[in-house]
Coordinates of C-alpha atoms and ligand atoms in Angstrom, one line a residue:
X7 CA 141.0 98.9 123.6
X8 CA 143.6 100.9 124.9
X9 CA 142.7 104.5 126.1
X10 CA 145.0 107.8 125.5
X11 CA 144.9 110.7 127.9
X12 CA 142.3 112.4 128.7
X13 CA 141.4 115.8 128.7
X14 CA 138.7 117.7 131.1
X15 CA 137.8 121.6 129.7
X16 CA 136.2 122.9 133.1
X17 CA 134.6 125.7 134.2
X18 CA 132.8 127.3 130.6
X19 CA 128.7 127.8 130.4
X20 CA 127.8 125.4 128.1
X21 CA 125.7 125.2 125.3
X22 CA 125.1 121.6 124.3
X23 CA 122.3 121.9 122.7
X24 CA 121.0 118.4 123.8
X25 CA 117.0 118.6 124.3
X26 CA 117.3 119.8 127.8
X27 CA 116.0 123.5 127.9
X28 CA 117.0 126.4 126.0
X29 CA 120.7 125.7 124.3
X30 CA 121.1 122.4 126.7
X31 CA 122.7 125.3 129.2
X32 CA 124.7 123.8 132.1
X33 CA 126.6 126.4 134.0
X34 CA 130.1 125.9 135.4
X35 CA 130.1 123.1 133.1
X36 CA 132.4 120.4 132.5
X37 CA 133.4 118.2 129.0
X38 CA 135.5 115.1 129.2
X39 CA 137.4 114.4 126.0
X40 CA 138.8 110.8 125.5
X41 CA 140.0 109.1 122.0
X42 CA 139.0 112.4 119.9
X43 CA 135.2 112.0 121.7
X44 CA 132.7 113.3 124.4
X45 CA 133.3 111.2 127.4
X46 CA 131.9 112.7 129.8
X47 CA 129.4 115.9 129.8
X48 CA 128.5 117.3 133.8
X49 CA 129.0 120.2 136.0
X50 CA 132.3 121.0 136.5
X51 CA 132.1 119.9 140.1
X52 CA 131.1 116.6 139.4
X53 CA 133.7 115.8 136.5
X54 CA 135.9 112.8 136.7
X55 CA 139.3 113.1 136.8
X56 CA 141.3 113.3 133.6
X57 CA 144.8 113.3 132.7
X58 CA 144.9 117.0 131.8
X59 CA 142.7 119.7 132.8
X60 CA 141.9 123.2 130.6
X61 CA 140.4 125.7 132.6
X62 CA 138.2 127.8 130.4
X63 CA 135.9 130.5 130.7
X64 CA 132.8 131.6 128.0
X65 CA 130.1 129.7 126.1
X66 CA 131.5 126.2 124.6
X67 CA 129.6 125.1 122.1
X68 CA 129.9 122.5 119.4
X69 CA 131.9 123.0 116.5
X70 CA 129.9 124.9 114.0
X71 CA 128.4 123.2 110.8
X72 CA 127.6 124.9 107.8
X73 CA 125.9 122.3 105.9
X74 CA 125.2 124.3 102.6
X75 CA 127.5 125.6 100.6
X76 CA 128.7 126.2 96.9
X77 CA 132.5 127.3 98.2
X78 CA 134.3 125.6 95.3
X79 CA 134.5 127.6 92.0
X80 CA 136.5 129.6 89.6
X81 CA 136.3 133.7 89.2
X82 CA 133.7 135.4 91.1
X83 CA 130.6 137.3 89.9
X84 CA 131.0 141.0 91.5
X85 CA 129.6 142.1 88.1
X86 CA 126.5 140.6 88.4
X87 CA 126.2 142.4 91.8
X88 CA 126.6 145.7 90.5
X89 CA 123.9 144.6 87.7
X90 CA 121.2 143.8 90.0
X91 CA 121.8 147.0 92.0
X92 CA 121.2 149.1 88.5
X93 CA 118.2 147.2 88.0
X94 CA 118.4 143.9 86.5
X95 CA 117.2 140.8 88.5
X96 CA 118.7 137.4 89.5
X97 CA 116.5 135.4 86.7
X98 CA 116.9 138.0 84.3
X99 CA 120.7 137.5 84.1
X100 CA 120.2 133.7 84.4
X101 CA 118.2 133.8 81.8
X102 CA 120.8 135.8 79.8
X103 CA 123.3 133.1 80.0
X104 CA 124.8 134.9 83.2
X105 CA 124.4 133.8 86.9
X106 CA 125.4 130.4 87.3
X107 CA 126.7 129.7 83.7
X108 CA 129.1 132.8 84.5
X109 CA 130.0 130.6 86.5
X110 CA 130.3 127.4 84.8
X111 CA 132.6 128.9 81.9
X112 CA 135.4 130.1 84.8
X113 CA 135.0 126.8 86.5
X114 CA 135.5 124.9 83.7
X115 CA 138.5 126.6 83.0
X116 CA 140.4 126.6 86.4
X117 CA 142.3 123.6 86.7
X118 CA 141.7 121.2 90.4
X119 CA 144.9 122.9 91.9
X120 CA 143.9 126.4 90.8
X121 CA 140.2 125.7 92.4
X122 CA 141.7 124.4 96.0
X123 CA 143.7 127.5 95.7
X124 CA 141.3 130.0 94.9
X125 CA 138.8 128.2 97.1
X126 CA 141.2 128.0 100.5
X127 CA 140.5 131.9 101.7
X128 CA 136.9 131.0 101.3
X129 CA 137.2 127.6 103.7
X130 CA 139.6 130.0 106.2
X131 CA 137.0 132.5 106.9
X132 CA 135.0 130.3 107.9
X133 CA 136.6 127.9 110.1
X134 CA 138.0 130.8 111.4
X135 CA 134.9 131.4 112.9
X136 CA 134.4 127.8 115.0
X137 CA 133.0 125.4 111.3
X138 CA 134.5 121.9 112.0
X139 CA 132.2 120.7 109.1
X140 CA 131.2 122.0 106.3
X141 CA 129.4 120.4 103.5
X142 CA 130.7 122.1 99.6
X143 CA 128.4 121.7 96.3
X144 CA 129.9 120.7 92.6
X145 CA 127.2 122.3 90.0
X146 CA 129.6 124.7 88.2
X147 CA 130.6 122.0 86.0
X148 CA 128.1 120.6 84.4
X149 CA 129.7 118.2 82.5
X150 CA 131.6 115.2 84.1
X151 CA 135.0 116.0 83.8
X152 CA 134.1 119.4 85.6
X153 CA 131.8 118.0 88.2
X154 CA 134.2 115.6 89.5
X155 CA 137.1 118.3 89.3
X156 CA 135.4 120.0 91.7
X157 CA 134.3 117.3 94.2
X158 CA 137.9 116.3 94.0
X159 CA 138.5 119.6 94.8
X160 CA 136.6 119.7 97.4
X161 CA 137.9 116.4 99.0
X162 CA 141.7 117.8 98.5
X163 CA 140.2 121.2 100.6
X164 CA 139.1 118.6 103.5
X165 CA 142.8 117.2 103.4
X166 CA 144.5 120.8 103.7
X167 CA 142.7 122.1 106.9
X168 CA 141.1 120.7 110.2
X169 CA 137.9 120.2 108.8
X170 CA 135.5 117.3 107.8
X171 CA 134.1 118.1 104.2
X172 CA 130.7 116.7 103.6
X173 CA 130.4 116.7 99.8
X174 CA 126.9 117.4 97.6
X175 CA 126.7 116.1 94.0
X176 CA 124.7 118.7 91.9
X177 CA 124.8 118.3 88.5
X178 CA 121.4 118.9 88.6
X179 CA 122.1 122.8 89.0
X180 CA 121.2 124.4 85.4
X181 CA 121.4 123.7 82.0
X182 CA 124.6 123.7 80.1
X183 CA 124.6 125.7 76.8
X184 CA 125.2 122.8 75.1
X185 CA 122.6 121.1 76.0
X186 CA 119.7 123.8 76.5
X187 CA 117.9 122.7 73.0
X188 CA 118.2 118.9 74.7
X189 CA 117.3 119.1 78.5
X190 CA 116.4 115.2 78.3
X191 CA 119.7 114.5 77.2
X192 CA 121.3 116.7 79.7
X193 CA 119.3 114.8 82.6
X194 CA 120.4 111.6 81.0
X195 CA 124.4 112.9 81.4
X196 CA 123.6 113.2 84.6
X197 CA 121.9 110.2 85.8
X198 CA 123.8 107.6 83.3
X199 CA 127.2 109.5 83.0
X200 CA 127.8 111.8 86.0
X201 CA 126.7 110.0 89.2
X202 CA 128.0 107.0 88.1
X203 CA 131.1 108.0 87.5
X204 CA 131.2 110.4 91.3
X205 CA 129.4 107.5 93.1
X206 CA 132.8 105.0 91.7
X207 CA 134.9 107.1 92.7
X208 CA 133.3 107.5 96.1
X209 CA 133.1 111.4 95.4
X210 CA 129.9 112.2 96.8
X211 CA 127.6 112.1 99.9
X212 CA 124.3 112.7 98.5
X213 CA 123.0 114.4 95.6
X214 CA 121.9 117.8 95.5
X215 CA 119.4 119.3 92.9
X216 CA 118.0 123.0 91.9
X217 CA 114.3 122.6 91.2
X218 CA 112.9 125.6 90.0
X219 CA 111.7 127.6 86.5
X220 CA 115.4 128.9 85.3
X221 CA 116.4 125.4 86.3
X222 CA 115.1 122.0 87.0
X223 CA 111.1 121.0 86.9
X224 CA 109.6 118.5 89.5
X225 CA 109.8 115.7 86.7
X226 CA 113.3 116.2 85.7
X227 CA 114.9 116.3 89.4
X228 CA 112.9 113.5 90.3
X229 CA 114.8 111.3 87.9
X230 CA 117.8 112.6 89.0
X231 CA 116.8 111.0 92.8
X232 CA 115.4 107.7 91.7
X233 CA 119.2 107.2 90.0
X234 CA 120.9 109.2 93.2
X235 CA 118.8 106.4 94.8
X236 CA 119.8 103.5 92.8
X237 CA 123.0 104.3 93.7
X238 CA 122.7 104.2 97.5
X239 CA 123.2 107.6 97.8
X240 CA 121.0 110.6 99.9
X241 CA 119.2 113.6 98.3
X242 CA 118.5 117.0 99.3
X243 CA 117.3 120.0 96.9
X244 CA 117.4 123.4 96.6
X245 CA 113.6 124.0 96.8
X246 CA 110.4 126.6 96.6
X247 CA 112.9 129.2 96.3
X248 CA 111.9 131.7 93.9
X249 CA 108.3 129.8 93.7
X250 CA 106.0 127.1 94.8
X251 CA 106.5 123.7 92.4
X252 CA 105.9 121.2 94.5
X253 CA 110.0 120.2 94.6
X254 CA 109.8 120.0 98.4
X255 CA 106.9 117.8 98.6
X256 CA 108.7 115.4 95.9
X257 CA 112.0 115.7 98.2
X258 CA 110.1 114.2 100.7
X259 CA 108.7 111.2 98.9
X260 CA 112.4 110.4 98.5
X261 CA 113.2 110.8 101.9
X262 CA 115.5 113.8 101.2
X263 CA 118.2 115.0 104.1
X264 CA 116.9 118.5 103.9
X265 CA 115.0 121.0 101.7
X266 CA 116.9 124.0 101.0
X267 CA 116.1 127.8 100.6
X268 CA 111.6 127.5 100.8
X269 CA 110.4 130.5 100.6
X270 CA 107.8 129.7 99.0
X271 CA 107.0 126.2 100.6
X272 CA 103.3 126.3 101.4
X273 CA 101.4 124.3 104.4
X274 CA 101.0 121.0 102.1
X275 CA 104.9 121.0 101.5
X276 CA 105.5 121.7 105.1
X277 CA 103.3 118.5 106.3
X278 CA 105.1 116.6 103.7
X279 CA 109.0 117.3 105.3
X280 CA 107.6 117.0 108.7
X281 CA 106.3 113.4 107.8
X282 CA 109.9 112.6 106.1
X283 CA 111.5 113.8 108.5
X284 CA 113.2 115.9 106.6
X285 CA 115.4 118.9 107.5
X286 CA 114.0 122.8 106.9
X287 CA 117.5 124.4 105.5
X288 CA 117.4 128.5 105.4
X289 CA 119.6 130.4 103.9
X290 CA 119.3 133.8 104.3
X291 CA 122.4 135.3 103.0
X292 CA 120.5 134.8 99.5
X293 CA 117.3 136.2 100.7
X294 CA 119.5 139.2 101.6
X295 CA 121.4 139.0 98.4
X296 CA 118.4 138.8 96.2
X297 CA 116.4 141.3 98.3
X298 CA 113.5 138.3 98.5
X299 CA 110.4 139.3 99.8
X300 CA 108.8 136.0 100.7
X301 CA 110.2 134.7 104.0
X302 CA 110.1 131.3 104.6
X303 CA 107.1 130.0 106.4
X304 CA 108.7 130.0 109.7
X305 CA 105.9 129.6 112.1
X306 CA 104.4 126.7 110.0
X307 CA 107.4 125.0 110.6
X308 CA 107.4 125.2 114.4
X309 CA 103.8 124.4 114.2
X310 CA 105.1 121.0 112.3
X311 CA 107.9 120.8 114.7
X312 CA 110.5 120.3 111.5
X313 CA 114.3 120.8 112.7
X314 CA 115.7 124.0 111.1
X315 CA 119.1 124.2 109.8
X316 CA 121.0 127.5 108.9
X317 CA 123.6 127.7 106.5
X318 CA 126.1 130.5 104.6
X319 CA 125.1 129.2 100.9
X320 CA 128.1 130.9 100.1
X321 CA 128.5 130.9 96.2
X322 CA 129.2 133.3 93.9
X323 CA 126.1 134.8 92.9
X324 CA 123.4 134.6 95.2
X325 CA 125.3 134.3 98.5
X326 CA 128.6 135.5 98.5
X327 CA 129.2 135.5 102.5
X328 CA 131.9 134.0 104.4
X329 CA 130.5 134.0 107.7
X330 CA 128.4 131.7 109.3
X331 CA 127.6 134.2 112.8
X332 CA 126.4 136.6 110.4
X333 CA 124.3 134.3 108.6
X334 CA 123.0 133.1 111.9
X335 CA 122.1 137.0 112.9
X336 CA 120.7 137.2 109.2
X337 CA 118.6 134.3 110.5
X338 CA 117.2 135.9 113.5
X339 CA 116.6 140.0 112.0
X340 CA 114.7 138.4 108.6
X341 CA 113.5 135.3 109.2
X342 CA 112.4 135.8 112.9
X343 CA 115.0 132.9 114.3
X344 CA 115.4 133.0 118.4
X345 CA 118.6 133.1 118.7
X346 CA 118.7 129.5 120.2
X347 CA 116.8 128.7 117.1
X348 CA 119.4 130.1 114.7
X349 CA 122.2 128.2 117.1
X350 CA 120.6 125.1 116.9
X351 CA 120.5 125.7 113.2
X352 CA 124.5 125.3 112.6
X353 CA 124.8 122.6 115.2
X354 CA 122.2 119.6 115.6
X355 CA 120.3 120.4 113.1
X356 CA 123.1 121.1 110.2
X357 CA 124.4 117.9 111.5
X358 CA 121.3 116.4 110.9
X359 CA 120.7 118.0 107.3
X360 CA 124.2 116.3 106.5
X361 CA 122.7 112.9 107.7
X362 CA 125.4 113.0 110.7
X363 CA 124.5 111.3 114.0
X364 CA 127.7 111.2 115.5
X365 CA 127.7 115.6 115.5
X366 CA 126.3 118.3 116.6
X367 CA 125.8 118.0 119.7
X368 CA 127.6 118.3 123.5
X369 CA 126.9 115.0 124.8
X370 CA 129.0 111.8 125.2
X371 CA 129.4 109.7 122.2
X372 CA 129.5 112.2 120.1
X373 CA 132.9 113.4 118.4
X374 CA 135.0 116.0 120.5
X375 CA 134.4 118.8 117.6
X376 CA 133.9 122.0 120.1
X377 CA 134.2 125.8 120.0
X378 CA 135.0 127.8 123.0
X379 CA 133.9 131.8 123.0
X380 CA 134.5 134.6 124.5
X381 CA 130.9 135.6 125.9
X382 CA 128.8 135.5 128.6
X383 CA 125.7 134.0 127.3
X384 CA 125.3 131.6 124.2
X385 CA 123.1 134.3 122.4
X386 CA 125.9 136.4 122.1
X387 CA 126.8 134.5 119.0
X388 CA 123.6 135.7 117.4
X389 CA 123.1 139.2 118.5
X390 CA 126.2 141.0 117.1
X391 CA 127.3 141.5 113.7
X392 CA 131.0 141.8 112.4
X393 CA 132.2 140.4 116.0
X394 CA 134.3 137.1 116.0
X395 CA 134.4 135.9 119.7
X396 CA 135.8 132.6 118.8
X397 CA 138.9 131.6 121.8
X398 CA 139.5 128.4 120.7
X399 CA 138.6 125.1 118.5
X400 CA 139.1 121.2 118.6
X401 CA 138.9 118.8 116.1
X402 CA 138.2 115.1 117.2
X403 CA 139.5 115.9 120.6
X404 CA 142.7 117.8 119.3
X405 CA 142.9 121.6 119.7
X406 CA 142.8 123.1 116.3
X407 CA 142.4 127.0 116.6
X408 CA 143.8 129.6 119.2
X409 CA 144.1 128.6 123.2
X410 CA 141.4 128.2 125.7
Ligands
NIG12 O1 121.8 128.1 96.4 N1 119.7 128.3 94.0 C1 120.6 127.9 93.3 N2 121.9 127.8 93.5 C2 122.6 128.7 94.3 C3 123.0 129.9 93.6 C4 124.1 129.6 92.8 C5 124.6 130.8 92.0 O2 123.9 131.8 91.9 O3 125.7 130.7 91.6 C6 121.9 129.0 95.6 O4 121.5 130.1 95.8
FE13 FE1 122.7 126.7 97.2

């Protein structure tokens, strides 16, 4: 195989967050980049020669993940906001065919192009602050033709920017009107209708369900997995978040990428994702939204040793927020996240959530996705709020954002 030229970035701290020691730190550090991948990972005094040599200063890191969102939709639900603050809560409005059915009617009425469109300021704000991947949610459609508008979407958002788009199928959301006297039936569109027709067209990376009492029971989203199964594909689900049902604990029997939002997940469902191996995915931008009480059970999973991701959830409703550094900081003042827990959280763990081995993390092998930033120390990233220290970004080995 022929080799292209090579690229040293020399002289950042950085933050590889391989297993050695808080953030993988190695000072004065030193990343080879060869072929779009991590060649070489050292202090820079050691490195290799390389073709071309970018002398940098900061905390490099690896390119961000934010491996749950909900970014593609149609309108937005500002309304809503204001409702909750005079009173009304987050079920109550669900239950009053607002929330995510809001959302639903404008999806269903944008067209593909109108969705990319409105959906393209969202993606920005974030890459603009180091994402490389970022995995985006259907579930405002509800019916086929919807649901695969939007993962088409969401593909067509992948093709426009420097990003690699993970995509969730998640029909399994809520209940369409149509279909709220008939809940089997709905489940049926979905397993026998939907999936089939987003799995053909190759639309979908796993499948993604909401399991709780204004949406999905146990029973129901487990027979979405056994077809997301049949169909080769992963499953992940938005679990224990506004109660305990046991949707976690199922997850886990199906050997489910992550578990996302658990609140309410008690020890029993917390033994049950450590055995799977299954991924603990907070999202605090919705506990901050909602004004949640119950934090996640944070120091159960440490005891459990179960790798915590960190993600935006941006979405309409629960979680609108474009930034995954203040989601991180949301992480560390609610939940009680070190910061090098919280960091880890959008890098090797995200990119474990999203079932990605070859991401995440500063060490060779891996793809050359990296973000360079102007601080002194790799906590830095946690600590303030509204600051965006990001210098520079690469994609597969090419710089994609701003100059070292
Ligand atoms: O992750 N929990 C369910 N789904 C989304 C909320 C979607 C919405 O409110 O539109 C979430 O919080
Ligand atoms: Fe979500």
């Amino acid at each position: 195989m022929t080799t292209g030229p090579s690229t040293l970035i020399s002289g950042a701290t950085l933050a590889t967050m391989a297993d050695s020691g808080p953030y993988g730190r190695i000072e004065d550090g030193a990343v080879l980049l060869e072929n779009g991948m991590i060649a070489w990972v050292g202090a820079a005094a050691q490195a290799p020669r390389a073709d071309r040599v970018i002398k940098a200063s900061g905390v490099l890191t690896p390119g961000l993940l934010d491996c749950h969102t909900h970014l593609v939709y149609g309108g937005n639900r500002a309304d809503e906001f204001e409702k909750r603050l005079n009173g009304a809560s987050y079920a109550d409005i669900a239950r009053a065919g607002g929330g995510i059915l809001s959302t639903v009617r404008s999806t269903r009425a944008a067209s593909q192009a109108e969705l990319v469109a409105q959906s393209l300021p969202r993606l920005d704000c974030l890459l603009a602050e180091g994402v490389t991947t970022v995995e985006i949610k259907s579930g405002y459609g509800l019916d086929v033709e919807t649901e695969v508008k939007m993962l088409r979407a969401a593909r067509a958002l992948g093709r426009s920017r420097p990003v690699s788009v993970v995509t969730s199928f998640l029909g399994a959301h809520a209940f369409p009107p149509e279909y709220k006297d008939d809940r089997q039936a709905y489940v049926r569109l979905v397993c026998e209708e939907a999936m089939p027709a987003v799995a053909a067209a190759g639309l979908a990376d796993a499948v993604d369900g909401f399991c709780e009492g204004i949406a999905l029971s146990v029973a129901e989203m487990e027979a979405v997995f056994e077809a997301a199964i049949r169909h080769g594909l992963k499953v992940k689900l938005h679990a224990e978040q506004l109660s305990n049902l046991g949707g976690a604990a199922m997850a886990a029997r199906h050997g489910a990428l992550s578990v996302d939002h658990i609140e309410y997940l008690d020890e029993a469902g917390v033994a049950a994702i450590a055995a799977s191996g299954t991924v603990a995915t907070l999202l605090p931008g919705a506990f901050y939204y909602l004004r949640e009480k119950q934090a996640p059970p944070l120091a159960l999973l440490r005891q459990y040793e179960v790798p915590i991701a960190v993600a935006t959830d941006l979405n309409p409703g629960s979680s609108p927020v474009h930034s995954l550094l203040s989601t991180m900081n949301m992480a560390a003042v609610l939940f009680g996240l070190t910061p090098a827990e919280a960091l880890a959280g959008t890098t090797v763990n995200a990119a474990r959530a999203l079932g990605l081995a070859d991401r995440g993390c500063i060490v060779p092998g891996q793809r050359a996705d990296l973000a360079l930033w102007d601080v002194a120390e790799p906590g830095e990233l946690v600590y303030a709020l509204g600051r965006n220290p990001l210098k520079a970004a690469w994609m597969g080995g090419d710089c994609v954002r701003g100059k070292p």
